Amino acid sequence: MKKTIVVYGSSTGVCEAIANTIGEKLGAEVIEVAKMTEDTIAANDNLILGTSTWGAGELQDDWYDGVKILKSSDLSGKTVALFGCGDSESYCDTFCGGMKELYDAVEGANILPGVPASDYTYDDSEAVINGNFVGLALDDVNEDDKTESRIDAWIESIKPYL
C-alpha cells in the first residue's frame, strides 16, 4: 500500500472513532482535518476523507477550511476514498450529504467508487450518484450493528487501489 492518511472531521466523536477504526485496519495515520495542510496532501498518495453530516446535509464545521486546502492542492495522481456518517432516520432526506461536498472538492483526483445505496434505508441524499453513494455511508446511530461489516467490506473493495 502506498502512503495513506485518514483525515476526518468530527463534532461528537462518532466520525473520529470510525476514522480510527479505518486507520487501524489499513495501518494508516489518522488526523483531524484541522491539522491537514497542503504539505500533508503532498506527502501522501492516498487520502481517505471522512465527515459527519449536519443540518441540511452539510459538512462538519472543521471541513470548511479543509475544503479550501483540498481545492488549492494538486490532487492529480492522488487516490481518494470517502466515508461519511449520518442519521438515516432523523435526517432521512439528507443522509450522509456532507460526503458530496468532499466529493466535489477532490475533483481531479482518482476517486474510488462508493457503496450501493440500495443497502440503506433513507429518503434522499445528495451523496448518491447513479445508485451508489460517493463513498462509504455509515449510520452508527440507528444501524451500529452494521458499521463494522460495512467498514470491512468497503476496505476490501478499495485496498487494491491503495
Short mmCIF file of N, CA, C and O in Angstrom, two decimals, residues 14 16 19 53 73 83 92 95 126 135 140 145 156 159:
data_model
loop_
_atom_site.label_atom_id
_atom_site.label_comp_id
_atom_site.label_asym_id
_atom_site.label_seq_id
_atom_site.Cartn_x
_atom_site.Cartn_y
_atom_site.Cartn_z
N VAL A 14 -18.15 10.38 16.85
CA VAL A 14 -18.53 9.20 16.07
C VAL A 14 -17.64 9.06 14.84
O VAL A 14 -17.06 8.00 14.58
N GLU A 16 -14.78 10.40 14.33
CA GLU A 16 -13.41 10.19 14.79
C GLU A 16 -13.16 8.71 15.10
O GLU A 16 -12.13 8.15 14.71
N ALA A 19 -12.96 6.84 11.86
CA ALA A 19 -11.68 7.13 11.21
C ALA A 19 -10.56 6.32 11.84
O ALA A 19 -9.71 5.76 11.14
N THR A 53 -22.34 14.48 8.90
CA THR A 53 -23.26 15.36 8.19
C THR A 53 -24.12 16.09 9.20
O THR A 53 -24.62 15.49 10.15
N SER A 73 -4.85 22.43 -3.48
CA SER A 73 -3.77 21.44 -3.58
C SER A 73 -3.80 20.76 -4.94
O SER A 73 -4.84 20.67 -5.59
N PHE A 83 -15.67 8.61 3.22
CA PHE A 83 -16.65 7.98 4.09
C PHE A 83 -17.41 9.07 4.82
O PHE A 83 -16.91 10.17 5.03
N CYS A 92 -33.42 11.63 7.21
CA CYS A 92 -33.54 10.69 6.09
C CYS A 92 -33.51 11.38 4.73
O CYS A 92 -33.22 10.74 3.72
N PHE A 95 -29.32 12.24 4.21
CA PHE A 95 -28.44 11.22 4.77
C PHE A 95 -27.05 11.25 4.13
O PHE A 95 -26.90 11.14 2.93
N GLU A 126 -27.81 13.76 -1.36
CA GLU A 126 -27.03 14.34 -2.45
C GLU A 126 -25.78 13.51 -2.72
O GLU A 126 -25.16 13.64 -3.76
N GLY A 135 -19.08 7.34 -1.48
CA GLY A 135 -18.12 6.73 -0.57
C GLY A 135 -18.83 5.72 0.31
O GLY A 135 -19.90 5.21 -0.06
N ASP A 140 -24.16 5.11 12.34
CA ASP A 140 -23.77 4.47 13.61
C ASP A 140 -24.77 4.77 14.72
O ASP A 140 -24.63 4.28 15.83
N ASP A 145 -25.05 -1.91 14.38
CA ASP A 145 -24.76 -3.34 14.22
C ASP A 145 -24.21 -3.67 12.83
O ASP A 145 -23.65 -4.75 12.63
N GLU A 156 -12.01 -3.86 1.93
CA GLU A 156 -11.61 -4.90 0.98
C GLU A 156 -11.80 -4.44 -0.47
O GLU A 156 -11.00 -4.79 -1.33
N LYS A 159 -8.88 -1.60 -1.10
CA LYS A 159 -7.48 -1.97 -0.87
C LYS A 159 -6.67 -2.15 -2.15
O LYS A 159 -5.53 -1.71 -2.21
#
